[in-house]
Short mmCIF file of C-alpha atoms and ligand atoms in Angstrom, two decimals:
data_model
loop_
_atom_site.label_atom_id
_atom_site.label_comp_id
_atom_site.label_asym_id
_atom_site.label_seq_id
_atom_site.Cartn_x
_atom_site.Cartn_y
_atom_site.Cartn_z
CA MET F 283 -24.91 32.42 -18.86
CA GLN F 284 -25.39 29.50 -21.21
CA ILE F 285 -22.58 27.26 -22.41
CA ILE F 286 -22.94 26.46 -26.11
CA ASP F 287 -22.66 22.69 -26.49
CA GLY F 288 -21.03 22.19 -29.88
CA LYS F 289 -20.52 18.50 -29.25
CA LYS F 290 -24.25 17.96 -28.74
CA VAL F 291 -25.29 20.03 -31.78
CA ALA F 292 -22.67 18.25 -33.90
CA ALA F 293 -24.03 14.85 -32.80
CA GLU F 294 -27.56 15.94 -33.77
CA ILE F 295 -26.41 17.07 -37.22
CA LYS F 296 -24.39 13.86 -37.79
CA ALA F 297 -27.52 11.85 -36.94
CA GLU F 298 -29.51 13.94 -39.47
CA ILE F 299 -26.86 13.34 -42.15
CA ARG F 300 -26.68 9.60 -41.34
CA ALA F 301 -30.48 9.26 -41.69
CA GLU F 302 -30.35 10.96 -45.09
CA VAL F 303 -27.45 8.79 -46.28
CA GLU F 304 -29.10 5.53 -45.17
CA GLN F 305 -32.21 6.61 -47.08
CA LEU F 306 -30.10 7.15 -50.21
CA VAL F 307 -28.41 3.76 -49.78
CA ALA F 308 -31.83 2.10 -49.32
CA GLU F 309 -32.75 3.60 -52.72
CA GLY F 310 -29.74 1.79 -54.23
CA LYS F 311 -27.40 4.78 -54.41
CA ARG F 312 -23.71 4.70 -53.46
CA ARG F 313 -22.44 6.29 -50.25
CA PRO F 314 -20.84 9.77 -50.31
CA GLN F 315 -17.05 9.72 -50.06
CA LEU F 316 -14.58 12.22 -48.57
CA ALA F 317 -10.82 11.90 -49.13
CA ALA F 318 -8.01 13.62 -47.26
CA ILE F 319 -4.37 14.22 -48.18
CA ILE F 320 -1.96 14.58 -45.29
CA VAL F 321 1.74 15.36 -45.54
CA GLY F 322 4.19 14.68 -42.70
CA SER F 323 3.53 13.62 -39.13
CA ASP F 324 2.42 16.77 -37.28
CA GLY F 325 0.45 15.55 -34.25
CA ALA F 326 -2.40 18.07 -34.48
CA SER F 327 -2.91 17.39 -38.22
CA GLN F 328 -2.92 13.62 -37.61
CA THR F 329 -5.60 14.09 -34.94
CA TYR F 330 -7.73 16.34 -37.16
CA VAL F 331 -7.62 13.86 -40.02
CA ALA F 332 -8.39 10.93 -37.68
CA ASN F 333 -11.40 12.89 -36.35
CA LYS F 334 -12.59 13.55 -39.90
CA GLU F 335 -12.37 9.81 -40.72
CA LYS F 336 -14.33 8.98 -37.57
CA ALA F 337 -17.01 11.55 -38.45
CA CYS F 338 -17.29 10.04 -41.95
CA GLY F 339 -18.04 6.66 -40.36
CA GLU F 340 -20.67 8.23 -38.10
CA CYS F 341 -22.34 9.88 -41.10
CA GLY F 342 -22.34 6.70 -43.18
CA PHE F 343 -19.75 8.10 -45.62
CA ARG F 344 -16.82 6.27 -47.15
CA SER F 345 -13.45 7.89 -46.50
CA GLN F 346 -9.87 7.49 -47.61
CA VAL F 347 -6.64 9.10 -46.47
CA LEU F 348 -3.63 9.57 -48.74
CA ARG F 349 -0.51 9.87 -46.59
CA PHE F 350 2.75 11.45 -47.76
CA ALA F 351 6.12 11.75 -46.05
CA GLU F 352 7.34 15.21 -45.00
CA SER F 353 9.85 14.97 -47.87
CA ALA F 354 7.15 14.52 -50.56
CA THR F 355 7.49 16.87 -53.54
CA GLU F 356 4.90 19.38 -54.72
CA GLN F 357 4.77 17.39 -57.98
CA GLU F 358 3.74 14.22 -56.13
CA LEU F 359 1.03 16.11 -54.28
CA LEU F 360 -0.29 17.73 -57.46
CA ALA F 361 -0.43 14.27 -59.10
CA ALA F 362 -2.51 12.92 -56.19
CA ILE F 363 -4.84 15.92 -56.45
CA ALA F 364 -5.30 15.33 -60.19
CA GLN F 365 -6.18 11.72 -59.43
CA LEU F 366 -8.80 12.70 -56.82
CA ASN F 367 -10.20 15.39 -59.15
CA ALA F 368 -10.79 12.67 -61.77
CA ASP F 369 -12.16 9.99 -59.42
CA GLY F 370 -15.93 9.74 -59.93
CA GLU F 371 -16.38 8.01 -56.56
CA VAL F 372 -14.72 10.78 -54.54
CA ASP F 373 -17.24 13.57 -53.97
CA GLY F 374 -14.93 15.93 -52.15
CA PHE F 375 -11.46 16.07 -50.64
CA ILE F 376 -9.25 18.20 -48.47
CA VAL F 377 -5.52 18.77 -48.21
CA GLN F 378 -4.72 19.09 -44.53
CA LEU F 379 -2.83 22.31 -43.73
CA PRO F 380 -0.18 23.39 -42.90
CA LEU F 381 2.05 21.88 -45.60
CA PRO F 382 5.85 21.61 -45.37
CA ARG F 383 7.60 24.86 -46.32
CA HIS F 384 8.95 23.54 -49.63
CA ILE F 385 5.40 23.08 -50.97
CA SER F 386 3.32 26.04 -52.15
CA GLU F 387 0.02 25.97 -50.27
CA GLN F 388 -1.53 28.31 -52.82
CA ARG F 389 -0.58 26.17 -55.85
CA VAL F 390 -1.90 23.09 -54.08
CA ILE F 391 -5.22 24.73 -53.18
CA GLU F 392 -5.66 26.07 -56.71
CA ALA F 393 -5.08 22.58 -58.15
CA ILE F 394 -8.21 21.27 -56.38
CA ASP F 395 -11.31 21.15 -58.58
CA PRO F 396 -13.58 23.85 -57.02
CA LYS F 397 -16.48 21.37 -57.34
CA LYS F 398 -14.65 19.01 -54.93
CA ASP F 399 -13.18 21.72 -52.68
CA VAL F 400 -15.26 20.89 -49.59
CA ASP F 401 -12.90 22.99 -47.40
CA GLY F 402 -13.96 26.04 -49.42
CA PHE F 403 -10.34 27.23 -49.72
CA HIS F 404 -10.12 27.58 -53.54
CA PRO F 405 -10.21 31.25 -54.63
CA ILE F 406 -13.25 30.45 -56.79
CA ASN F 407 -15.21 29.29 -53.74
CA VAL F 408 -13.89 32.16 -51.60
CA GLY F 409 -14.90 34.64 -54.31
CA ARG F 410 -18.33 33.09 -54.82
CA MET F 411 -18.93 33.12 -51.06
CA ALA F 412 -17.87 36.79 -50.89
CA VAL F 413 -20.44 37.85 -53.50
CA GLY F 414 -23.18 35.63 -52.07
CA LEU F 415 -23.24 32.96 -54.80
CA PRO F 416 -23.67 29.25 -53.96
CA SER F 417 -20.26 27.97 -52.79
CA TYR F 418 -18.53 25.68 -50.34
CA VAL F 419 -18.06 27.74 -47.20
CA SER F 420 -14.99 27.19 -45.04
CA ALA F 421 -15.97 24.74 -42.30
CA THR F 422 -15.18 26.72 -39.13
CA PRO F 423 -17.12 29.87 -40.14
CA ALA F 424 -20.01 27.66 -41.32
CA GLY F 425 -19.98 25.82 -37.97
CA ILE F 426 -20.03 29.09 -36.02
CA LYS F 427 -23.02 30.33 -38.07
CA GLU F 428 -24.83 27.05 -37.36
CA LEU F 429 -24.26 27.45 -33.59
CA LEU F 430 -25.56 31.05 -33.63
CA LEU F 431 -28.61 29.84 -35.56
CA ARG F 432 -29.40 26.79 -33.43
CA TYR F 433 -29.01 28.75 -30.17
CA GLY F 434 -31.23 31.55 -31.47
CA ILE F 435 -28.56 34.20 -30.88
CA ALA F 436 -29.65 37.47 -32.50
CA THR F 437 -27.11 38.91 -34.94
CA SER F 438 -29.02 41.53 -36.97
CA GLY F 439 -27.63 45.00 -36.26
CA LYS F 440 -25.25 43.61 -33.63
CA HIS F 441 -21.60 44.57 -33.41
CA CYS F 442 -19.41 41.51 -33.97
CA VAL F 443 -15.69 41.77 -33.30
CA VAL F 444 -13.59 39.10 -35.02
CA LEU F 445 -10.11 38.66 -33.58
CA GLY F 446 -7.86 37.26 -36.32
CA ARG F 447 -7.71 37.68 -40.10
CA SER F 448 -6.79 34.19 -41.32
CA ASN F 449 -8.04 32.95 -44.68
CA ILE F 450 -9.57 29.92 -42.93
CA VAL F 451 -11.56 31.62 -40.14
CA GLY F 452 -11.36 35.36 -39.48
CA ARG F 453 -11.71 36.77 -42.97
CA PRO F 454 -14.49 34.46 -44.27
CA LEU F 455 -16.42 34.76 -41.00
CA ALA F 456 -16.26 38.57 -41.11
CA THR F 457 -17.56 38.47 -44.69
CA LEU F 458 -20.39 36.05 -43.85
CA LEU F 459 -21.60 37.86 -40.73
CA SER F 460 -21.76 41.19 -42.56
CA GLN F 461 -23.93 39.71 -45.34
CA LYS F 462 -27.68 40.16 -45.62
CA ASP F 463 -28.60 36.81 -44.06
CA THR F 464 -29.65 35.02 -40.89
CA PRO F 465 -27.36 34.74 -39.06
CA GLY F 466 -25.75 37.86 -40.49
CA ASP F 467 -26.56 41.56 -40.85
CA CYS F 468 -23.86 42.30 -38.28
CA THR F 469 -21.65 45.35 -38.11
CA VAL F 470 -18.26 43.64 -38.17
CA THR F 471 -14.88 44.81 -36.93
CA VAL F 472 -11.81 42.69 -37.73
CA CYS F 473 -8.91 43.02 -35.28
CA HIS F 474 -5.41 41.64 -35.82
CA SER F 475 -1.85 41.86 -34.58
CA ARG F 476 -1.50 45.52 -35.63
CA THR F 477 -4.84 46.71 -34.19
CA ARG F 478 -4.61 49.39 -31.52
CA ASN F 479 -6.86 49.38 -28.46
CA ILE F 480 -8.15 45.83 -28.96
CA GLY F 481 -9.61 45.76 -25.43
CA GLU F 482 -11.58 48.95 -26.03
CA ILE F 483 -12.96 47.63 -29.33
CA CYS F 484 -13.92 44.25 -27.83
CA ARG F 485 -15.81 45.97 -25.01
CA THR F 486 -18.16 47.51 -27.59
CA ALA F 487 -18.99 44.07 -29.07
CA ASP F 488 -22.24 42.14 -28.74
CA ILE F 489 -20.41 39.11 -30.16
CA VAL F 490 -16.67 38.43 -29.89
CA VAL F 491 -15.09 35.67 -32.00
CA ALA F 492 -11.55 34.87 -30.83
CA ALA F 493 -9.56 33.24 -33.62
CA LEU F 494 -5.96 34.34 -33.16
CA GLY F 495 -4.35 31.18 -31.81
CA GLN F 496 -3.11 32.89 -28.65
CA PRO F 497 -4.13 30.92 -25.56
CA GLU F 498 -6.26 32.87 -23.07
CA PHE F 499 -5.86 36.16 -24.97
CA LEU F 500 -9.39 37.38 -24.22
CA THR F 501 -9.77 38.34 -20.56
CA SER F 502 -12.82 39.49 -18.58
CA GLY F 503 -11.80 43.17 -18.78
CA MET F 504 -12.12 43.00 -22.58
CA VAL F 505 -15.73 41.77 -22.64
CA ALA F 506 -18.99 43.64 -22.08
CA GLU F 507 -21.59 42.28 -19.70
CA GLY F 508 -24.03 40.04 -21.64
CA ALA F 509 -21.79 39.49 -24.69
CA THR F 510 -21.68 36.26 -26.69
CA VAL F 511 -18.15 34.82 -26.90
CA ILE F 512 -17.09 32.27 -29.51
CA ASP F 513 -13.69 30.66 -28.93
CA VAL F 514 -11.96 29.23 -32.01
CA GLY F 515 -8.56 28.67 -30.36
CA THR F 516 -7.17 25.13 -30.11
CA THR F 517 -3.55 25.50 -29.02
CA ARG F 518 -1.92 22.37 -27.63
CA VAL F 519 -0.20 23.07 -24.33
CA PRO F 520 1.89 20.48 -22.45
CA ALA F 521 -0.06 18.74 -19.66
CA PRO F 522 1.94 15.94 -18.01
CA ASP F 523 -1.18 14.70 -16.15
CA ALA F 524 -3.19 14.21 -19.38
CA LYS F 525 -3.03 10.84 -21.14
CA SER F 526 -2.03 12.47 -24.45
CA GLY F 527 0.55 14.68 -22.72
CA PHE F 528 -1.19 17.89 -23.80
CA ARG F 529 -4.40 19.84 -23.32
CA LEU F 530 -6.27 22.09 -25.75
CA LYS F 531 -6.39 25.73 -24.72
CA GLY F 532 -8.75 28.25 -26.26
CA ASP F 533 -8.12 31.93 -26.99
CA VAL F 534 -10.45 32.91 -24.13
CA LYS F 535 -9.72 32.91 -20.40
CA PHE F 536 -12.89 30.90 -19.91
CA ASP F 537 -13.21 30.89 -16.10
CA GLU F 538 -13.18 34.68 -15.77
CA VAL F 539 -14.96 35.56 -19.05
CA ALA F 540 -17.85 33.06 -18.81
CA PRO F 541 -19.67 34.72 -15.84
CA LYS F 542 -20.00 37.95 -17.87
CA CYS F 543 -21.43 36.29 -20.99
CA SER F 544 -24.93 35.51 -22.16
CA TYR F 545 -23.49 32.67 -24.27
CA ILE F 546 -19.99 31.18 -24.52
CA THR F 547 -18.38 28.23 -26.31
CA PRO F 548 -16.01 25.97 -24.33
CA VAL F 549 -12.72 24.47 -25.58
CA PRO F 550 -12.88 21.60 -26.25
CA GLY F 551 -16.50 20.84 -27.15
CA GLY F 552 -17.52 24.17 -28.68
CA VAL F 553 -16.50 25.17 -32.20
CA GLY F 554 -14.21 22.17 -32.92
CA PRO F 555 -16.91 19.50 -33.37
CA MET F 556 -18.93 21.95 -35.49
CA THR F 557 -16.00 22.45 -37.87
CA ILE F 558 -15.87 18.74 -38.62
CA VAL F 559 -19.63 18.44 -39.03
CA SER F 560 -19.62 21.37 -41.48
CA LEU F 561 -17.10 19.49 -43.58
CA MET F 562 -19.49 16.52 -43.57
CA LYS F 563 -22.33 18.82 -44.68
CA ASN F 564 -20.18 20.16 -47.52
CA THR F 565 -19.33 16.59 -48.58
CA LEU F 566 -23.03 15.71 -48.74
CA LYS F 567 -23.62 18.89 -50.79
CA ALA F 568 -20.83 17.80 -53.16
CA TYR F 569 -22.40 14.33 -53.48
CA LYS F 570 -25.78 15.90 -54.27
CA LYS F 571 -24.12 18.44 -56.61
CA GLU F 572 -26.00 21.19 -54.79
CA VAL F 573 -23.46 23.96 -55.30
CA TYR F 574 -22.44 23.67 -58.96
CA GLY F 575 -25.06 21.36 -60.48
CA SER F 576 -23.91 18.35 -62.49
N1 LIG D 708 -5.75 23.02 -40.84
C1 LIG D 708 -6.38 23.66 -39.82
N2 LIG D 708 -7.71 23.74 -40.08
C2 LIG D 708 -7.90 23.15 -41.29
C3 LIG D 708 -9.06 22.93 -42.09
O1 LIG D 708 -10.19 23.31 -41.75
N3 LIG D 708 -8.84 22.28 -43.27
C4 LIG D 708 -7.61 21.89 -43.66
N4 LIG D 708 -7.51 21.28 -44.84
N5 LIG D 708 -6.53 22.08 -42.95
C5 LIG D 708 -6.67 22.71 -41.76
#
């Protein structure tokens, strides 16, 4: 059994990005810049955005965060998006989700210029990704593909079971892994809250990706001997002994599942750091206008 070290791979990729950026700066070019919009004070969202700012620093990027109160209107948010769309020094930006209930997530996402949509959430990027055109790919699925690639995990012809059908992880990942690509060429099954016999289906998987947001959902009885298990879960559970007062729990019962696996990602330190680094890669792509040209 090998533990997939997402933190280490992410550090390697950030160093690669930093070297490229310093080279660009040495040639007299400006630094890439990522912006983030955050609404309200949700603890997990604050942490994610702080981690993105930190990663920008490590990659040699500029970053800015636009903060709004929970009571902000959709109009105010759309005005900020229009401003970032027009700013020639902002290469890409994200709107941290979830948004307060009185704001339409879909209208907000569709207001982002697809050329600056480094989260890959705009329907134009989702559609382009689905038909195999150049696009910004959602960061978590891109990070998972990178881990499979860097660890040399075979995917062609393998059965991959994706638990969860979210627009951010499950659905795009299922699309990507079924495409003619490396990693890819998988036979993919998507399971969700209405799926019957989830355990039986998971036991037939070469690769299981758990992305349902249910702590310790995947148990050893649901996994075949030698499977690869990718854990996308990051639920905060109270932990009075931890400095922050909480601990991150994955969707996999790690201690009992790990001994059966050929490869497994831990939480934390598996998929999470790769998600952030994929956002950095998308920002560099936006800076270089690699997806859409000028
Ligand atoms: N909320 C949870 N994950 C994400 C993400 O990848 N991007 C944004 N914008 N919000 C999120």
